[in-house]
Coordinates of C-alpha atoms in Angstrom, one line a residue:
Chain A
M1 CA 12.0 -19.5 -18.8
N2 CA 10.5 -22.4 -17.0
A3 CA 6.8 -23.8 -17.0
K4 CA 5.8 -21.8 -14.1
E5 CA 7.2 -18.5 -15.5
Q6 CA 5.6 -19.2 -19.0
Q7 CA 2.2 -19.7 -17.4
F8 CA 2.4 -16.6 -15.4
T9 CA 3.6 -14.5 -18.5
N10 CA 0.6 -16.0 -20.6
I11 CA -1.8 -14.7 -17.8
I12 CA -0.3 -11.3 -17.4
R13 CA -0.4 -10.7 -21.3
E14 CA -4.0 -11.6 -21.1
H15 CA -4.7 -9.1 -18.1
E16 CA -1.9 -6.6 -18.9
R17 CA -4.4 -3.9 -19.7
T18 CA -6.3 -4.4 -16.7
I19 CA -3.5 -3.8 -14.4
Y20 CA -2.3 -0.7 -16.5
T21 CA -5.8 0.7 -16.2
V22 CA -6.0 0.4 -12.5
C23 CA -2.4 2.0 -12.4
Y24 CA -3.6 5.1 -14.6
M25 CA -6.6 5.6 -12.2
F26 CA -4.2 6.1 -9.2
S27 CA -1.5 8.1 -11.1
S28 CA -1.1 10.1 -14.2
N29 CA 2.7 10.0 -14.2
T30 CA 4.0 7.7 -16.7
D31 CA 6.9 6.7 -15.0
E32 CA 5.1 6.3 -11.7
V33 CA 2.5 4.1 -13.8
N34 CA 5.2 2.0 -14.8
D35 CA 6.7 1.6 -11.4
L36 CA 3.3 0.7 -10.1
Y37 CA 2.9 -1.9 -12.9
Q38 CA 6.2 -3.6 -12.1
D39 CA 5.5 -3.6 -8.2
I40 CA 1.9 -5.3 -8.9
L41 CA 3.6 -7.8 -11.2
V42 CA 6.1 -8.7 -8.3
R43 CA 3.2 -9.1 -5.8
L44 CA 1.2 -11.1 -8.5
W45 CA 4.1 -13.3 -9.0
Q46 CA 4.7 -13.8 -5.3
G47 CA 1.3 -14.8 -4.8
F48 CA 1.0 -16.8 -8.0
D49 CA 2.4 -19.9 -6.2
T50 CA -0.2 -20.0 -3.5
F51 CA -3.0 -18.8 -5.6
E52 CA -5.6 -21.3 -4.9
G53 CA -8.2 -20.5 -7.6
K54 CA -10.8 -19.9 -4.9
S55 CA -11.8 -16.8 -6.9
D56 CA -11.6 -16.1 -10.5
I57 CA -8.2 -15.1 -12.0
R58 CA -9.4 -12.1 -13.1
T59 CA -11.0 -10.9 -9.7
W60 CA -7.5 -11.9 -7.9
I61 CA -5.7 -9.6 -10.3
Y62 CA -7.9 -6.8 -9.5
R63 CA -7.9 -7.4 -6.0
V64 CA -4.1 -7.3 -5.8
S65 CA -3.6 -4.4 -8.3
L66 CA -6.3 -2.3 -6.4
N67 CA -5.0 -3.1 -2.7
Y68 CA -1.4 -2.2 -4.2
C69 CA -2.5 1.0 -5.8
I70 CA -4.8 2.1 -2.8
N71 CA -2.0 1.5 -0.3
F72 CA 0.3 3.7 -2.6
S73 CA -2.0 6.2 -2.8
K74 CA -2.6 6.2 1.0
R75 CA 1.3 6.8 1.5
Q76 CA 1.5 9.5 -1.3
K77 CA -2.0 11.3 -0.4
K78 CA -0.4 14.6 -0.6
Q79 CA 1.4 14.2 -3.9
R80 CA -1.7 12.7 -5.5
E81 CA -3.8 15.8 -4.7
R82 CA -1.5 18.2 -6.5
L83 CA -1.3 15.9 -9.6
D84 CA -3.4 17.0 -12.6
L85 CA -5.0 13.7 -12.9
G86 CA -6.1 12.4 -16.2
T87 CA -3.2 13.5 -18.1
G88 CA -2.0 10.2 -18.8
F89 CA -4.7 9.2 -20.9
P90 CA -4.1 9.2 -24.7
S91 CA -5.8 12.2 -26.5
E92 CA -5.0 11.2 -30.3
G93 CA -8.0 11.3 -32.4
R94 CA -10.4 13.3 -30.4
S95 CA -11.6 16.8 -30.6
L96 CA -10.3 19.4 -28.3
E97 CA -13.7 19.8 -26.8
K98 CA -14.1 16.3 -26.3
N99 CA -10.8 15.9 -25.1
L100 CA -11.6 18.6 -22.5
Q101 CA -14.7 17.2 -21.4
I102 CA -13.0 13.8 -20.7
K103 CA -10.2 15.3 -18.8
Q104 CA -12.8 17.4 -16.8
L105 CA -14.6 14.0 -16.1
Y106 CA -11.5 12.2 -15.2
K107 CA -10.7 15.0 -12.9
R108 CA -14.0 14.9 -11.1
I109 CA -13.6 10.9 -10.9
N110 CA -10.2 11.5 -9.4
A111 CA -11.5 13.8 -6.7
L112 CA -13.7 11.0 -5.4
G113 CA -12.5 8.9 -2.4
L114 CA -10.5 6.0 -3.0
V115 CA -13.4 3.5 -2.6
D116 CA -15.7 5.3 -4.8
R117 CA -13.0 5.6 -7.4
S118 CA -12.4 2.1 -7.4
V119 CA -16.3 1.4 -7.8
V120 CA -16.2 3.7 -10.8
L121 CA -13.0 2.1 -12.3
L122 CA -14.6 -1.4 -11.7
W123 CA -17.9 -0.4 -13.4
L124 CA -16.3 1.4 -16.3
E125 CA -14.3 -1.9 -16.8
G126 CA -17.7 -3.7 -17.3
L127 CA -17.5 -5.8 -14.3
S128 CA -20.8 -7.0 -12.7
Y129 CA -22.1 -5.7 -9.3
D130 CA -21.5 -9.1 -8.0
E131 CA -17.9 -9.0 -9.1
I132 CA -17.3 -5.3 -7.8
G133 CA -18.6 -6.4 -4.4
A134 CA -16.2 -9.4 -4.4
I135 CA -13.2 -7.4 -5.3
L136 CA -13.9 -4.3 -2.8
G137 CA -15.6 -6.6 0.0
I138 CA -18.9 -4.9 -0.1
S139 CA -22.5 -6.1 -0.8
V140 CA -24.1 -5.8 -4.2
K141 CA -26.6 -3.4 -2.6
N142 CA -23.9 -1.2 -1.4
V143 CA -22.2 -1.2 -5.0
S144 CA -25.5 -0.1 -6.6
F145 CA -26.1 2.3 -3.7
K146 CA -22.6 3.8 -4.1
L147 CA -23.1 4.2 -8.0
V148 CA -26.1 6.1 -7.8
R149 CA -24.6 8.4 -5.1
I150 CA -21.2 8.6 -7.0
K151 CA -23.4 9.7 -10.3
E152 CA -25.3 12.4 -8.0
Q153 CA -21.7 13.6 -6.8
L154 CA -20.3 13.9 -10.4
K155 CA -23.3 15.8 -11.2
K156 CA -22.8 18.2 -8.3
M157 CA -19.2 18.8 -9.2
S158 CA -19.9 19.5 -12.8
N159 CA -22.4 22.3 -11.7
I160 CA -19.8 24.2 -9.4
Chain B
M1 CA -24.6 25.6 -17.8
E2 CA -26.3 22.1 -16.8
I3 CA -24.3 19.3 -18.0
N4 CA -26.0 15.9 -18.8
I5 CA -24.1 13.6 -16.5
E6 CA -25.6 10.4 -17.9
K7 CA -24.7 11.2 -21.3
E8 CA -21.2 12.2 -20.2
I9 CA -20.9 9.0 -18.3
Q10 CA -21.8 7.0 -21.3
A11 CA -19.4 9.0 -23.4
L12 CA -16.7 8.4 -20.8
K13 CA -17.5 4.6 -21.1
S14 CA -16.8 4.5 -24.9
E15 CA -13.8 6.9 -24.5
Y16 CA -12.5 4.6 -21.8
N17 CA -12.4 1.5 -24.3
V18 CA -10.6 3.6 -26.6
F19 CA -8.1 4.7 -23.9
K20 CA -7.5 0.8 -23.2
E21 CA -6.8 0.2 -26.7
G22 CA -4.3 3.0 -26.6
L23 CA -2.3 1.6 -23.9
E24 CA 1.2 0.7 -25.0
K25 CA 1.9 -2.9 -25.1
Q26 CA 5.0 -3.7 -22.6
E27 CA 7.1 -6.5 -23.2
T28 CA 8.2 -6.6 -19.3
L29 CA 7.9 -10.3 -18.6
N30 CA 11.1 -11.8 -19.6
E31 CA 14.1 -13.7 -18.2
K32 CA 15.7 -10.3 -16.9
F33 CA 12.2 -9.5 -15.1
F34 CA 12.4 -13.0 -13.3
K35 CA 16.0 -12.5 -12.4
S36 CA 15.3 -9.0 -11.1
L37 CA 12.4 -10.2 -9.0
R38 CA 14.4 -10.5 -5.8
K39 CA 15.8 -7.2 -6.0
R40 CA 12.6 -5.4 -6.1
P41 CA 11.3 -3.8 -2.9
A42 CA 8.7 -5.3 -1.0
M43 CA 5.5 -3.8 0.3
A44 CA 6.3 -1.6 3.2
I45 CA 4.7 -3.4 5.8
N46 CA 6.4 -6.6 4.8
K47 CA 9.9 -4.9 4.8
E48 CA 9.1 -3.4 8.2
I49 CA 8.5 -6.8 9.5
R50 CA 11.5 -8.2 8.0
D51 CA 13.9 -5.5 9.3
R52 CA 12.2 -6.1 12.7
I53 CA 12.9 -9.8 12.8
L54 CA 16.4 -9.0 11.5
G55 CA 16.7 -6.4 14.4
D56 CA 15.6 -8.9 17.3
V57 CA 18.0 -11.6 15.7
V58 CA 21.0 -9.3 15.7
T59 CA 20.5 -8.0 19.1
I60 CA 20.9 -11.0 21.0
P61 CA 24.4 -12.1 20.0
T62 CA 25.4 -8.4 20.0
I63 CA 24.3 -7.4 23.5
I64 CA 26.0 -10.7 24.9
V65 CA 29.0 -9.9 23.2
I66 CA 29.1 -6.3 24.6
C67 CA 28.2 -7.7 28.3
I68 CA 31.2 -10.2 28.2
H69 CA 33.9 -7.8 26.6
I70 CA 32.8 -4.4 28.0
D71 CA 31.9 -5.4 31.8
W72 CA 28.2 -4.6 31.6
S73 CA 25.8 -6.7 33.9
L74 CA 25.0 -10.2 32.4
L75 CA 21.5 -9.7 34.0
F76 CA 21.0 -6.7 31.6
G77 CA 22.2 -8.8 28.5
I78 CA 19.7 -11.6 29.6
L79 CA 16.8 -9.2 30.0
V80 CA 17.5 -7.3 26.7
S81 CA 17.8 -10.6 24.9
L82 CA 14.6 -12.1 26.3
W83 CA 13.1 -8.9 25.3
A84 CA 14.3 -9.3 21.9
L85 CA 13.0 -13.1 21.9
V86 CA 9.6 -11.8 22.9
D87 CA 9.5 -9.1 20.1
L88 CA 10.7 -11.8 17.8
G89 CA 7.7 -13.9 18.9
I90 CA 5.3 -11.3 18.7
T91 CA 6.5 -10.2 15.3
L92 CA 6.4 -13.7 13.9
W93 CA 2.9 -14.0 15.2
V94 CA 1.5 -10.9 13.8
S95 CA 3.2 -11.6 10.5
R96 CA 1.6 -15.3 10.4
K97 CA -1.9 -13.6 11.4
L98 CA -1.7 -10.9 8.9
G99 CA -0.7 -13.7 6.1
M100 CA 2.0 -11.6 4.6
N101 CA 2.3 -14.0 1.5
H102 CA -1.3 -13.6 0.6
L103 CA -2.2 -10.0 2.2
L104 CA -3.1 -8.4 -1.0
D105 CA -5.0 -11.5 -2.3
D106 CA -8.0 -10.5 0.0
D107 CA -10.8 -8.0 -0.8
V108 CA -9.7 -4.3 -0.4
R109 CA -12.0 -3.9 2.8
T110 CA -10.4 -6.8 4.5
V111 CA -6.9 -5.9 3.6
T112 CA -7.3 -2.4 4.8
G113 CA -8.8 -3.8 8.0
K114 CA -5.8 -6.0 8.4
I115 CA -3.4 -3.1 7.8
A116 CA -5.1 -0.8 10.2
G117 CA -5.0 -3.6 12.9
Y118 CA -1.3 -4.1 12.4
R119 CA -0.5 -0.3 12.7
K120 CA -2.8 -0.2 15.8
F121 CA -0.9 -3.2 17.3
Y122 CA 2.4 -1.8 17.1
A123 CA 1.5 1.8 18.1
G124 CA 0.2 0.2 21.3
S125 CA 3.3 -2.1 21.7
L126 CA 5.4 0.9 21.1
I127 CA 3.6 2.9 24.1
A128 CA 3.9 -0.5 26.2
A129 CA 7.7 -0.6 25.3
I130 CA 8.3 3.0 26.5
V131 CA 9.2 2.0 30.3
P132 CA 11.5 -1.1 29.3
V133 CA 13.1 1.0 26.9
T134 CA 13.6 4.0 29.2
A135 CA 15.2 1.5 31.8
M136 CA 17.4 0.0 29.4
F137 CA 18.9 3.4 28.2
T138 CA 19.2 4.5 31.7
Y139 CA 21.5 1.6 32.4
I140 CA 23.4 2.4 28.9
F141 CA 23.7 5.9 29.9
M142 CA 24.7 5.0 33.6
R143 CA 27.6 2.9 32.3
L144 CA 28.8 5.7 29.7
Y145 CA 28.8 8.3 32.6
A146 CA 31.1 5.8 34.5
Q147 CA 33.6 5.9 31.6
A148 CA 33.2 9.7 30.9
D149 CA 36.0 11.7 32.3
N150 CA 34.6 15.0 32.3
A151 CA 31.4 17.0 32.9
T152 CA 30.9 18.2 29.4
A153 CA 31.1 14.7 27.9
V154 CA 28.2 13.7 30.6
R155 CA 26.2 16.8 29.7
L156 CA 26.9 16.0 25.8
I157 CA 25.6 12.3 26.5
T158 CA 22.6 13.1 28.5
I159 CA 21.3 15.8 26.0
S160 CA 22.0 13.8 22.8
G161 CA 20.5 10.7 24.3
I162 CA 17.1 12.3 25.4
I163 CA 16.6 14.1 22.3
S164 CA 17.2 11.3 19.9
I165 CA 15.0 8.8 22.1
T166 CA 12.3 11.2 22.3
V167 CA 12.2 12.2 18.7
A168 CA 12.4 8.5 17.5
I169 CA 9.5 7.7 19.8
V170 CA 7.4 10.7 18.7
I171 CA 8.1 10.3 14.9
T172 CA 7.1 6.5 15.0
L173 CA 3.9 6.9 17.0
W174 CA 3.3 9.8 14.6
Q175 CA 3.6 7.6 11.6
Y176 CA 1.6 4.7 13.0
K177 CA -1.3 7.0 14.2
K178 CA -1.2 8.7 10.7
H179 CA -1.4 5.3 9.0
V180 CA -4.1 4.2 11.1
R181 CA -6.3 7.3 10.5
R182 CA -5.9 6.9 6.9
C183 CA -6.8 3.3 7.1
R184 CA -9.8 4.2 9.2
E185 CA -11.0 7.1 6.9
L186 CA -10.9 4.3 4.1
L187 CA -12.7 1.9 6.1
E188 CA -15.4 4.6 6.6
Q189 CA -15.8 5.0 2.8
F190 CA -16.9 1.3 2.7
E191 CA -19.9 1.9 5.0
E192 CA -23.3 2.0 3.5
K193 CA -24.3 5.7 4.4

């Protein structure tokens, strides 16, 4: 492995979970998640040479991962709707009731539009509104507006 | 039963961290991975552009060889070659404009806009190409008719030709339009409503 490959490997090791979490938010099928992960790595590697460092490396990884998963999701729209989302998440060490609760909430999040789902994902990742805006290409005001609306939407869904 | 969504979301956030801890660590980056990179499929649009460029490049010598060896009009060969050259130029320009190597580096909204623009452009160019494509196939059919020795063969050529061209145009247009619609739907989701 040459120096460039080693540098790339180190970056990916550091952000591996980030990429996986994005993949899991767009698919519950383990094989599909692994395929998505591999494809994202390929895209990252292809862009690694020309990554100019204009944005933070984490922002760049989120952008590439989300863009890839959203495009994948658009192509597979019908299949996505049929999947029982949230089943890919580990359930060990949780009570049955809590597990069901979390599953239901993930199901509701996955019923949201692709952009709203991305906003929730990035918010759950603990990113600031500025970072979320930079990744998605929307204003900070729009991020906060969307989060309020998403919470209302989730509440409505839970009442059905 | 009323569910406290705030409480649930906070629970989700803490569970989310547990979930992330539970993700299996994958040792995917090794020599084998880097070696297999070349074999991995590219993004759909990337592949489409590459296939289109390849198609244009192959068309030019093929049509010239056909014209020389099968007694087809050289003017026809020149026109088809010119058309392939124009398409090649436009495809290279679009590829450059899209910035294929950095396409996914931009924010999600910009990328979606670019892809929608690309699909819309090719849907438009496909509609514009209907007349030259029809003229080209009419010529090819006329030449085939000249070689056909019975009425059944002529009918077979006509029916199969019309059906395959119509189906190809309709399917391609339908796919482009479907993709543009999905991109538009996505772009609408970015709006501040």
